[in-house]
Short mmCIF file of N, CA and C and ligand atoms in Angstrom, two decimals:
data_model
loop_
_atom_site.label_atom_id
_atom_site.label_comp_id
_atom_site.label_asym_id
_atom_site.label_seq_id
_atom_site.Cartn_x
_atom_site.Cartn_y
_atom_site.Cartn_z
N MET A 139 73.13 115.29 141.46
CA MET A 139 72.79 114.89 140.04
C MET A 139 73.52 114.12 139.40
N ASN A 140 73.55 112.50 138.23
CA ASN A 140 74.25 112.35 137.30
C ASN A 140 74.77 112.82 136.36
N TYR A 141 75.35 112.80 135.01
CA TYR A 141 75.62 112.98 134.04
C TYR A 141 74.71 112.38 132.78
N GLU A 142 74.20 110.89 133.50
CA GLU A 142 73.07 111.13 132.19
C GLU A 142 71.92 111.74 132.39
N GLU A 143 71.50 112.63 133.58
CA GLU A 143 70.56 113.71 133.69
C GLU A 143 70.89 115.50 132.74
N CYS A 144 71.88 115.12 132.54
CA CYS A 144 72.69 116.53 132.09
C CYS A 144 72.91 116.45 130.44
N ILE A 145 72.62 115.01 129.84
CA ILE A 145 72.94 114.43 128.38
C ILE A 145 71.76 114.64 128.21
N GLU A 146 71.61 115.27 126.99
CA GLU A 146 70.40 114.91 126.05
C GLU A 146 70.63 114.14 125.41
N LYS A 147 71.54 113.90 124.28
CA LYS A 147 71.43 112.75 123.17
C LYS A 147 73.13 112.61 123.28
N VAL A 148 73.13 111.19 122.38
CA VAL A 148 74.65 110.93 122.02
C VAL A 148 75.02 111.32 120.69
N LEU A 149 75.71 112.09 120.94
CA LEU A 149 76.18 112.10 118.99
C LEU A 149 77.35 111.66 118.19
N VAL A 150 78.25 111.14 119.35
CA VAL A 150 78.85 110.02 118.83
C VAL A 150 79.31 109.41 119.77
N SER A 151 79.07 107.53 119.25
CA SER A 151 79.17 106.73 120.28
C SER A 151 80.49 106.65 120.25
N GLU A 152 80.37 105.55 121.39
CA GLU A 152 82.23 104.43 122.01
C GLU A 152 82.22 104.02 120.90
N GLU A 153 81.57 103.28 119.75
CA GLU A 153 81.87 102.73 118.90
C GLU A 153 82.54 103.11 117.62
N GLU A 154 82.08 104.50 117.35
CA GLU A 154 81.80 105.40 116.26
C GLU A 154 82.82 105.76 116.43
N ILE A 155 83.64 106.49 117.75
CA ILE A 155 84.89 107.12 117.91
C ILE A 155 86.35 106.14 117.91
N LYS A 156 85.95 104.52 118.18
CA LYS A 156 86.64 103.33 118.21
C LYS A 156 87.38 102.99 116.63
N ALA A 157 86.22 103.29 116.11
CA ALA A 157 86.04 102.48 114.95
C ALA A 157 87.36 103.85 113.97
N ALA A 158 86.71 105.22 114.39
CA ALA A 158 87.85 106.41 113.57
C ALA A 158 88.77 106.64 114.43
N VAL A 159 89.25 106.19 115.59
CA VAL A 159 90.69 106.41 116.15
C VAL A 159 91.07 105.34 114.93
N GLU A 160 90.76 103.84 114.98
CA GLU A 160 91.84 102.76 114.27
C GLU A 160 91.78 103.57 112.75
N ARG A 161 91.09 104.34 112.08
CA ARG A 161 91.29 104.32 110.67
C ARG A 161 92.17 105.72 110.52
N LEU A 162 92.01 106.95 111.75
CA LEU A 162 93.17 108.03 111.67
C LEU A 162 94.53 107.19 112.13
N ALA A 163 94.87 106.28 112.47
CA ALA A 163 95.81 105.94 113.16
C ALA A 163 96.51 105.06 112.36
N GLY A 164 95.92 104.57 111.25
CA GLY A 164 96.30 103.66 109.88
C GLY A 164 96.58 104.59 109.21
N GLU A 165 96.03 105.98 108.91
CA GLU A 165 96.31 107.24 108.11
C GLU A 165 97.89 107.35 108.53
N ILE A 166 98.05 107.62 109.92
CA ILE A 166 99.28 108.45 110.45
C ILE A 166 100.54 107.04 110.24
N GLU A 167 100.17 105.88 110.07
CA GLU A 167 100.77 105.16 110.72
C GLU A 167 101.18 105.08 108.70
N ARG A 168 100.67 104.95 107.93
CA ARG A 168 100.92 105.11 106.38
C ARG A 168 101.63 105.75 105.77
N ASP A 169 101.58 106.98 106.53
CA ASP A 169 102.10 108.27 106.03
C ASP A 169 103.71 108.43 106.61
N PHE A 170 103.88 107.68 107.72
CA PHE A 170 104.96 107.74 108.42
C PHE A 170 105.80 106.83 108.68
N LYS A 171 105.43 106.03 107.94
CA LYS A 171 106.27 104.49 108.46
C LYS A 171 107.52 104.35 107.83
N ASP A 172 107.77 104.76 106.70
CA ASP A 172 109.19 104.88 105.80
C ASP A 172 109.71 106.08 106.14
N SER A 173 109.12 107.06 106.99
CA SER A 173 110.42 108.38 106.60
C SER A 173 111.78 108.27 107.84
N ASP A 174 112.82 109.24 107.06
CA ASP A 174 113.93 108.37 107.95
C ASP A 174 113.90 109.73 109.11
N LYS A 175 112.72 110.91 109.32
CA LYS A 175 113.07 110.95 110.59
C LYS A 175 111.81 111.00 111.76
N LYS A 176 112.75 111.39 113.29
CA LYS A 176 111.51 110.66 114.23
C LYS A 176 110.53 111.34 113.92
N LEU A 177 109.54 110.43 114.57
CA LEU A 177 107.81 111.29 114.38
C LEU A 177 107.93 111.19 115.89
N LEU A 178 106.67 112.57 116.35
CA LEU A 178 106.62 112.91 117.69
C LEU A 178 104.91 113.81 117.41
N LEU A 179 104.63 112.91 118.40
CA LEU A 179 102.53 112.89 118.51
C LEU A 179 102.86 114.05 119.40
N ILE A 180 101.72 115.29 119.63
CA ILE A 180 102.21 116.40 120.77
C ILE A 180 100.59 116.49 120.60
N GLY A 181 100.41 115.93 122.28
CA GLY A 181 98.88 115.96 123.10
C GLY A 181 98.68 117.64 123.40
N ILE A 182 97.39 117.98 123.12
CA ILE A 182 97.29 119.38 123.58
C ILE A 182 96.33 119.01 124.82
N LEU A 183 96.42 119.40 125.68
CA LEU A 183 96.18 119.81 127.11
C LEU A 183 95.05 120.48 127.36
N LYS A 184 93.77 119.73 128.40
CA LYS A 184 93.81 118.46 128.13
C LYS A 184 93.05 117.75 127.53
N GLY A 185 91.70 118.24 126.87
CA GLY A 185 90.51 118.00 126.58
C GLY A 185 91.48 116.72 125.31
N SER A 186 92.92 116.02 125.29
CA SER A 186 92.97 115.34 123.62
C SER A 186 93.56 114.43 124.56
N VAL A 187 93.63 114.39 125.40
CA VAL A 187 94.23 113.31 126.58
C VAL A 187 93.74 111.55 126.65
N VAL A 188 92.40 111.81 126.14
CA VAL A 188 92.15 110.96 126.00
C VAL A 188 91.52 110.03 124.09
N PHE A 189 91.85 110.96 123.73
CA PHE A 189 92.13 110.58 122.13
C PHE A 189 93.87 109.79 121.96
N MET A 190 94.25 110.78 122.94
CA MET A 190 95.81 110.57 122.08
C MET A 190 96.19 109.29 123.33
N ALA A 191 95.60 109.51 123.72
CA ALA A 191 95.91 107.31 124.40
C ALA A 191 95.49 106.68 123.82
N ASP A 192 94.20 106.52 123.56
CA ASP A 192 93.61 105.55 122.64
C ASP A 192 94.26 105.46 121.22
N ILE A 193 95.09 107.02 120.44
CA ILE A 193 95.30 106.54 118.70
C ILE A 193 97.26 105.84 119.32
N LEU A 194 97.55 106.65 120.31
CA LEU A 194 98.94 105.73 120.46
C LEU A 194 98.86 104.09 120.87
N LYS A 195 97.75 103.61 121.21
CA LYS A 195 98.07 102.22 121.21
C LYS A 195 97.55 101.68 119.83
N LYS A 196 97.22 102.43 118.91
CA LYS A 196 96.94 101.82 117.53
C LYS A 196 97.92 101.87 116.67
N LEU A 197 99.03 102.90 117.08
CA LEU A 197 100.09 102.96 116.10
C LEU A 197 101.53 102.16 116.89
N ASN A 198 101.23 101.50 115.29
CA ASN A 198 102.55 100.25 115.36
C ASN A 198 103.70 100.79 114.61
N ILE A 199 104.48 101.85 114.84
CA ILE A 199 105.71 102.23 114.08
C ILE A 199 106.38 103.38 115.57
N PRO A 200 107.48 103.19 115.64
CA PRO A 200 108.15 104.02 116.79
C PRO A 200 108.39 105.49 116.95
N LEU A 201 107.41 105.49 117.85
CA LEU A 201 107.66 107.23 118.09
C LEU A 201 107.73 107.80 119.55
N GLU A 202 107.57 108.92 119.25
CA GLU A 202 107.72 109.63 121.24
C GLU A 202 106.47 111.10 121.08
N THR A 203 106.50 111.28 122.92
CA THR A 203 105.49 111.98 122.58
C THR A 203 105.21 113.36 122.91
N ASP A 204 104.33 113.93 123.31
CA ASP A 204 105.16 115.34 124.19
C ASP A 204 103.73 115.86 124.13
N TYR A 205 103.74 116.78 125.54
CA TYR A 205 101.76 117.91 124.93
C TYR A 205 102.28 119.21 125.42
N ILE A 206 101.24 119.79 124.98
CA ILE A 206 101.47 121.21 125.36
C ILE A 206 100.21 121.49 125.85
N LYS A 207 100.34 122.93 126.71
CA LYS A 207 98.92 123.09 127.29
C LYS A 207 98.44 124.44 127.05
N VAL A 208 97.33 124.93 125.95
CA VAL A 208 97.49 125.66 125.43
C VAL A 208 95.49 125.85 125.84
N SER A 209 95.25 127.34 126.53
CA SER A 209 94.24 127.79 126.63
C SER A 209 92.46 128.66 125.77
N SER A 210 92.41 128.61 125.49
CA SER A 210 91.28 129.32 124.65
C SER A 210 90.04 129.52 125.18
N TYR A 211 89.31 128.67 125.47
CA TYR A 211 88.39 129.05 126.13
C TYR A 211 87.68 129.47 127.53
N GLY A 212 86.64 130.15 127.96
CA GLY A 212 85.70 130.34 129.41
C GLY A 212 84.27 130.05 129.08
N GLY A 213 84.09 129.25 129.48
CA GLY A 213 82.40 128.76 129.95
C GLY A 213 82.19 128.15 128.18
N THR A 214 81.17 127.92 127.30
CA THR A 214 80.92 127.82 126.25
C THR A 214 81.47 128.52 124.49
N SER A 215 82.00 129.67 124.66
CA SER A 215 82.28 130.34 123.54
C SER A 215 84.21 130.33 124.10
N SER A 216 84.61 130.04 123.03
CA SER A 216 85.73 130.52 122.82
C SER A 216 86.18 132.26 122.35
N SER A 217 86.93 132.52 123.26
CA SER A 217 87.26 133.66 123.41
C SER A 217 88.07 134.41 122.42
N GLY A 218 89.21 133.54 121.36
CA GLY A 218 90.16 133.57 121.26
C GLY A 218 90.89 134.50 121.67
N HIS A 219 91.56 134.53 122.95
CA HIS A 219 92.44 134.67 123.51
C HIS A 219 93.79 133.57 123.61
N ILE A 220 94.36 133.35 123.31
CA ILE A 220 95.09 132.24 123.94
C ILE A 220 96.89 132.26 124.78
N LYS A 221 96.38 131.18 125.78
CA LYS A 221 97.45 131.35 126.59
C LYS A 221 98.46 130.30 126.84
N LEU A 222 99.45 130.07 126.31
CA LEU A 222 100.29 129.05 126.42
C LEU A 222 100.51 129.12 128.21
N LYS A 223 100.66 127.76 128.24
CA LYS A 223 100.56 127.22 129.72
C LYS A 223 101.49 126.42 129.75
N ALA A 224 102.09 125.41 128.80
CA ALA A 224 103.05 124.60 129.32
C ALA A 224 104.05 124.19 127.70
N GLU A 225 105.12 124.35 127.38
CA GLU A 225 105.97 123.96 125.96
C GLU A 225 106.14 123.02 125.78
N PRO A 226 106.28 121.95 124.78
CA PRO A 226 106.88 120.78 124.91
C PRO A 226 108.22 120.93 125.51
N ASP A 227 108.41 119.51 125.95
CA ASP A 227 109.81 119.35 126.54
C ASP A 227 110.74 119.85 125.43
N ARG A 228 111.06 119.42 124.22
CA ARG A 228 111.90 119.78 123.45
C ARG A 228 112.17 121.17 122.65
N GLU A 229 112.83 121.32 122.86
CA GLU A 229 113.07 123.36 122.25
C GLU A 229 113.09 123.12 121.07
N ASP A 230 113.65 122.61 120.25
CA ASP A 230 114.05 122.28 119.04
C ASP A 230 113.73 121.05 118.16
N LEU A 231 112.79 121.09 117.41
CA LEU A 231 111.90 119.66 116.77
C LEU A 231 112.41 119.38 115.14
N SER A 232 113.65 120.13 115.19
CA SER A 232 114.16 119.87 113.85
C SER A 232 114.35 118.64 113.38
N GLU A 233 114.22 117.42 113.96
CA GLU A 233 114.76 116.07 113.89
C GLU A 233 113.45 115.59 113.78
N TYR A 234 112.26 116.03 113.65
CA TYR A 234 110.94 115.69 114.06
C TYR A 234 110.00 116.00 113.02
N ASN A 235 109.08 114.66 112.81
CA ASN A 235 107.88 114.95 111.78
C ASN A 235 106.97 114.88 113.22
N VAL A 236 105.79 116.50 112.95
CA VAL A 236 104.86 116.29 114.47
C VAL A 236 103.71 116.08 113.84
N VAL A 237 102.82 115.48 114.45
CA VAL A 237 101.68 115.41 114.44
C VAL A 237 100.74 115.53 115.59
N VAL A 238 100.19 117.68 115.75
CA VAL A 238 99.42 117.38 116.42
C VAL A 238 98.42 116.50 116.74
N ILE A 239 97.91 115.63 117.97
CA ILE A 239 96.39 115.29 118.17
C ILE A 239 95.99 116.39 118.86
N GLU A 240 94.50 116.30 118.62
CA GLU A 240 93.44 117.42 118.81
C GLU A 240 92.24 116.93 119.27
N ASP A 241 91.34 117.09 120.12
CA ASP A 241 90.01 117.05 120.35
C ASP A 241 89.21 117.08 119.33
N ILE A 242 89.04 118.69 119.50
CA ILE A 242 88.01 119.62 118.49
C ILE A 242 88.98 120.95 117.89
N LEU A 243 88.36 121.06 117.06
CA LEU A 243 88.85 122.39 115.96
C LEU A 243 87.51 123.18 116.16
N ASP A 244 87.25 124.11 116.90
CA ASP A 244 86.61 124.99 116.96
C ASP A 244 86.58 126.15 115.78
N THR A 245 86.62 127.72 116.35
CA THR A 245 87.03 129.26 115.68
C THR A 245 88.26 128.32 115.31
N GLY A 246 89.40 127.57 115.81
CA GLY A 246 90.73 127.78 114.83
C GLY A 246 91.89 128.43 115.12
N ASN A 247 91.33 129.12 116.31
CA ASN A 247 92.62 130.24 117.05
C ASN A 247 93.49 129.59 117.71
N THR A 248 93.35 128.72 118.32
CA THR A 248 94.20 127.96 119.28
C THR A 248 94.80 127.36 117.69
N LEU A 249 94.78 126.22 117.08
CA LEU A 249 95.29 125.60 116.18
C LEU A 249 96.47 126.59 114.99
N SER A 250 95.83 127.68 114.71
CA SER A 250 96.64 128.59 113.86
C SER A 250 97.62 128.56 114.50
N TRP A 251 97.34 129.33 115.91
CA TRP A 251 98.59 129.96 116.65
C TRP A 251 99.66 128.67 116.47
N LEU A 252 98.95 128.16 117.08
CA LEU A 252 100.29 126.54 117.87
C LEU A 252 100.53 125.61 115.69
N LEU A 253 100.12 125.59 115.72
CA LEU A 253 100.64 125.14 114.23
C LEU A 253 101.94 125.56 113.65
N GLY A 254 101.72 127.08 113.87
CA GLY A 254 102.82 128.46 113.30
C GLY A 254 104.20 128.13 114.35
N HIS A 255 103.56 128.09 115.29
CA HIS A 255 104.90 128.22 116.01
C HIS A 255 105.79 126.96 116.48
N LEU A 256 105.13 125.74 116.25
CA LEU A 256 105.44 124.80 116.11
C LEU A 256 106.60 124.81 114.94
N LYS A 257 106.72 125.18 113.83
CA LYS A 257 106.77 124.77 112.93
C LYS A 257 108.02 126.33 112.61
N ASP A 258 107.52 127.42 113.12
CA ASP A 258 107.96 128.09 112.48
C ASP A 258 109.13 128.40 113.88
N ASP A 259 108.88 128.42 115.42
CA ASP A 259 109.32 128.71 116.13
C ASP A 259 110.50 127.69 116.84
N LEU A 260 109.59 126.18 116.90
CA LEU A 260 110.67 125.13 117.38
C LEU A 260 111.09 124.62 116.16
N ASN A 261 111.30 124.61 114.86
CA ASN A 261 111.49 124.41 113.68
C ASN A 261 111.00 123.13 113.47
N ALA A 262 110.05 122.41 113.79
CA ALA A 262 109.95 120.97 112.99
C ALA A 262 109.62 120.81 111.55
N THR A 263 109.87 119.79 111.06
CA THR A 263 110.66 119.36 109.69
C THR A 263 109.06 119.73 109.11
N THR A 264 107.78 118.73 109.51
CA THR A 264 107.03 119.23 109.31
C THR A 264 105.94 118.72 110.33
N VAL A 265 104.74 120.03 110.20
CA VAL A 265 103.81 119.66 111.45
C VAL A 265 102.42 118.97 110.15
N LYS A 266 102.03 118.11 111.19
CA LYS A 266 100.57 117.51 110.67
C LYS A 266 99.41 117.74 111.64
N LEU A 267 98.23 117.71 111.27
CA LEU A 267 96.97 118.28 112.40
C LEU A 267 95.66 117.12 111.83
N CYS A 268 95.27 116.30 113.38
CA CYS A 268 94.94 115.68 114.36
C CYS A 268 93.82 116.06 114.16
N VAL A 269 92.54 115.91 114.34
CA VAL A 269 91.35 116.21 114.74
C VAL A 269 90.50 115.71 114.82
N LEU A 270 89.93 115.33 116.44
CA LEU A 270 88.38 113.76 116.35
C LEU A 270 87.64 114.74 116.05
N PHE A 271 87.30 115.83 116.41
CA PHE A 271 85.72 116.37 115.97
C PHE A 271 85.91 117.92 115.66
N ASN A 272 85.41 118.41 114.52
CA ASN A 272 85.88 119.43 113.37
C ASN A 272 84.36 119.89 113.15
N LYS A 273 84.17 121.33 114.11
CA LYS A 273 82.85 121.86 113.75
C LYS A 273 83.42 123.11 112.94
N PRO A 274 82.86 123.16 111.72
CA PRO A 274 84.10 123.86 110.35
C PRO A 274 82.89 124.92 110.42
N SER A 275 81.20 125.19 110.70
CA SER A 275 80.63 126.08 111.14
C SER A 275 80.69 127.23 111.99
N ARG A 276 82.20 127.10 112.90
CA ARG A 276 82.47 128.05 114.08
C ARG A 276 83.57 128.70 113.73
N ARG A 277 84.43 128.27 112.35
CA ARG A 277 85.63 128.62 112.23
C ARG A 277 85.94 130.14 111.88
N LYS A 278 86.75 131.03 112.50
CA LYS A 278 87.47 132.34 112.38
C LYS A 278 88.58 132.41 112.06
N LYS A 279 89.16 131.45 112.07
CA LYS A 279 90.84 131.38 110.97
C LYS A 279 90.78 130.07 110.39
N GLU A 280 91.79 129.98 109.13
CA GLU A 280 91.49 128.54 108.42
C GLU A 280 92.71 128.15 109.29
N VAL A 281 92.47 126.37 109.09
CA VAL A 281 93.01 125.67 109.52
C VAL A 281 93.03 124.37 108.90
N LYS A 282 94.36 123.97 108.16
CA LYS A 282 94.31 122.77 107.49
C LYS A 282 94.22 121.42 108.35
N ILE A 283 93.07 120.28 107.98
CA ILE A 283 93.54 119.60 108.89
C ILE A 283 94.24 118.06 107.96
N ASP A 284 94.97 117.46 108.77
CA ASP A 284 95.54 115.84 107.85
C ASP A 284 94.66 115.04 108.00
N TYR A 285 94.21 114.85 109.39
CA TYR A 285 93.75 113.63 109.97
C TYR A 285 92.21 114.25 110.50
N GLU A 286 91.10 113.52 110.30
CA GLU A 286 90.03 114.19 110.62
C GLU A 286 89.13 113.10 111.06
N GLY A 287 88.76 113.16 112.16
CA GLY A 287 87.51 112.34 112.49
C GLY A 287 86.39 112.19 112.17
N PHE A 288 85.25 113.28 112.88
CA PHE A 288 84.01 113.46 112.62
C PHE A 288 83.92 115.03 112.55
N GLU A 289 83.19 115.57 111.48
CA GLU A 289 82.58 116.82 111.39
C GLU A 289 81.51 116.66 112.23
N ILE A 290 81.44 117.97 113.00
CA ILE A 290 80.25 118.05 114.19
C ILE A 290 79.61 119.19 113.76
N PRO A 291 77.82 119.31 113.96
CA PRO A 291 76.95 120.61 114.02
C PRO A 291 77.78 121.38 115.17
N ASP A 292 77.33 122.74 115.17
CA ASP A 292 77.41 123.34 116.28
C ASP A 292 76.50 123.40 117.52
N GLU A 293 77.19 122.15 118.12
CA GLU A 293 76.11 121.95 119.24
C GLU A 293 77.58 121.88 120.70
N PHE A 294 77.08 122.42 122.08
CA PHE A 294 77.94 122.22 122.91
C PHE A 294 77.88 120.48 123.71
N ILE A 295 79.28 119.74 122.81
CA ILE A 295 79.59 118.96 123.21
C ILE A 295 80.17 118.42 124.41
N VAL A 296 80.10 117.69 125.17
CA VAL A 296 81.51 116.74 126.15
C VAL A 296 81.44 115.39 126.00
N GLY A 297 82.71 114.80 127.15
CA GLY A 297 82.87 113.40 126.89
C GLY A 297 84.35 113.56 125.84
N TYR A 298 84.76 111.85 126.22
CA TYR A 298 85.80 111.48 125.22
C TYR A 298 86.75 112.71 125.12
N GLY A 299 87.17 113.18 126.85
CA GLY A 299 88.18 114.26 126.90
C GLY A 299 87.36 115.58 127.17
N LEU A 300 86.12 116.61 126.12
CA LEU A 300 85.66 117.16 126.30
C LEU A 300 84.73 117.88 127.40
N ASP A 301 85.30 119.13 127.71
CA ASP A 301 84.56 119.01 129.35
C ASP A 301 83.39 120.30 129.60
N TYR A 302 82.68 120.48 130.21
CA TYR A 302 81.84 121.82 130.32
C TYR A 302 82.93 121.87 132.34
N ASN A 303 82.96 123.08 132.36
CA ASN A 303 83.37 123.49 133.78
C ASN A 303 84.01 121.88 134.38
N GLU A 304 85.02 121.26 133.55
CA GLU A 304 86.01 120.03 134.04
C GLU A 304 85.28 119.52 134.08
N LEU A 305 84.27 119.05 134.08
CA LEU A 305 83.53 117.82 133.61
C LEU A 305 83.01 117.32 133.05
N TYR A 306 82.60 115.98 132.76
CA TYR A 306 82.26 115.45 131.44
C TYR A 306 83.20 114.89 130.76
N ARG A 307 85.08 114.77 131.28
CA ARG A 307 85.65 114.05 130.18
C ARG A 307 85.67 112.60 130.21
N ASN A 308 85.22 112.14 131.49
CA ASN A 308 85.53 110.53 131.38
C ASN A 308 84.64 109.91 130.98
N LEU A 309 83.64 110.77 130.36
CA LEU A 309 82.03 109.82 129.09
C LEU A 309 83.00 109.12 128.60
N PRO A 310 82.56 107.80 128.15
CA PRO A 310 83.35 107.05 127.00
C PRO A 310 82.86 107.62 125.53
N TYR A 311 82.08 108.15 125.44
CA TYR A 311 81.31 108.51 124.39
C TYR A 311 81.12 110.14 124.17
N VAL A 312 80.72 110.76 123.01
CA VAL A 312 80.63 112.24 122.65
C VAL A 312 79.21 112.69 123.08
N GLY A 313 78.63 113.71 123.78
CA GLY A 313 77.32 113.91 123.98
C GLY A 313 76.89 115.61 124.61
N VAL A 314 75.72 115.57 123.46
CA VAL A 314 75.16 116.90 123.63
C VAL A 314 74.68 117.74 124.76
N LEU A 315 75.38 118.65 125.77
CA LEU A 315 74.94 119.06 126.70
C LEU A 315 73.53 119.88 126.80
N LYS A 316 72.25 119.25 127.90
CA LYS A 316 71.03 119.79 128.23
C LYS A 316 71.54 121.33 128.34
N PRO A 317 70.60 122.23 127.76
CA PRO A 317 70.75 123.59 127.75
C PRO A 317 70.79 124.01 129.59
N PHE A 318 70.17 123.38 130.04
CA PHE A 318 70.10 124.12 131.91
C PHE A 318 71.32 123.80 132.60
N VAL A 319 72.51 122.95 131.77
CA VAL A 319 73.83 122.87 132.78
C VAL A 319 74.42 124.33 132.60
N TYR A 320 74.05 124.75 131.38
CA TYR A 320 74.79 125.97 131.35
C TYR A 320 74.21 126.79 130.86
N GLU A 321 72.92 127.12 131.47
CA GLU A 321 72.01 128.01 131.49
C GLU A 321 71.66 128.24 132.93
N GLY A 322 72.33 127.44 133.78
CA GLY A 322 72.11 127.61 135.28
C GLY A 322 70.49 127.56 135.74
C1 PRP B 95 89.55 123.28 123.61
C2 PRP B 95 90.24 122.28 122.69
C3 PRP B 95 91.20 123.04 122.10
C4 PRP B 95 90.18 124.22 121.56
C5 PRP B 95 89.89 124.15 120.76
O1 PRP B 95 90.38 123.46 124.72
O2 PRP B 95 90.33 121.27 123.66
O3 PRP B 95 92.12 123.02 122.64
O4 PRP B 95 89.30 124.63 123.07
O5 PRP B 95 89.13 125.82 120.36
P1 PRP B 95 89.06 126.57 118.85
O6 PRP B 95 89.67 125.80 117.64
O7 PRP B 95 88.39 127.80 119.60
O8 PRP B 95 90.90 127.50 119.33
P2 PRP B 95 90.43 124.67 126.00
O9 PRP B 95 90.74 125.45 125.82
O10 PRP B 95 88.83 124.20 126.18
O11 PRP B 95 91.11 123.35 127.59
P3 PRP B 95 91.02 121.86 127.74
O12 PRP B 95 91.78 120.89 126.71
O13 PRP B 95 92.12 122.08 128.83
O14 PRP B 95 89.60 121.55 127.99
#
């Protein structure tokens, strides 16, 4: 079976994503270009890899990168259980303004915990959040988004880094999965 047979519709096209990435990079650049602190972009593995790579290439200011691995999902619903699988390389972030790069904000369980961890445990000077896809209808914990790509409905989306059972991350667009795929 190929990907196309599993996708019901394209929700956000490659062109729309490209435009949003350029807009978000412009907003981040504007906010940090004159800061006297170092800028650190932290990507949340694995979903944000594609978004992170694209936004990095659009930022024309000095910055460093790091990655964190957190897991909260099982299948198509968020379990609310946070597992930290990898810390950033840097143990102290007091020299940095941090921007967290995340593919999707769903229940908010992952990000509400993670933003607190970066600020309170790792001492980041500032922590801002850049999210490409926001599903507000699913929110359980309040999370402030500083840079937002798209507000999306409560559908199970895949592509542009987002997976279902580890597949579809390499689609260049975001599509809605046909129910038969996850209903078996
Ligand atoms: C997804 C997504 C976010 C989180 C959002 O990651 O990339 O990190 O879930 O969900 P929440 O707002 O309900 O906490 P996932 O755990 O699926 O891991 P992955 O990025 O490796 O696919």
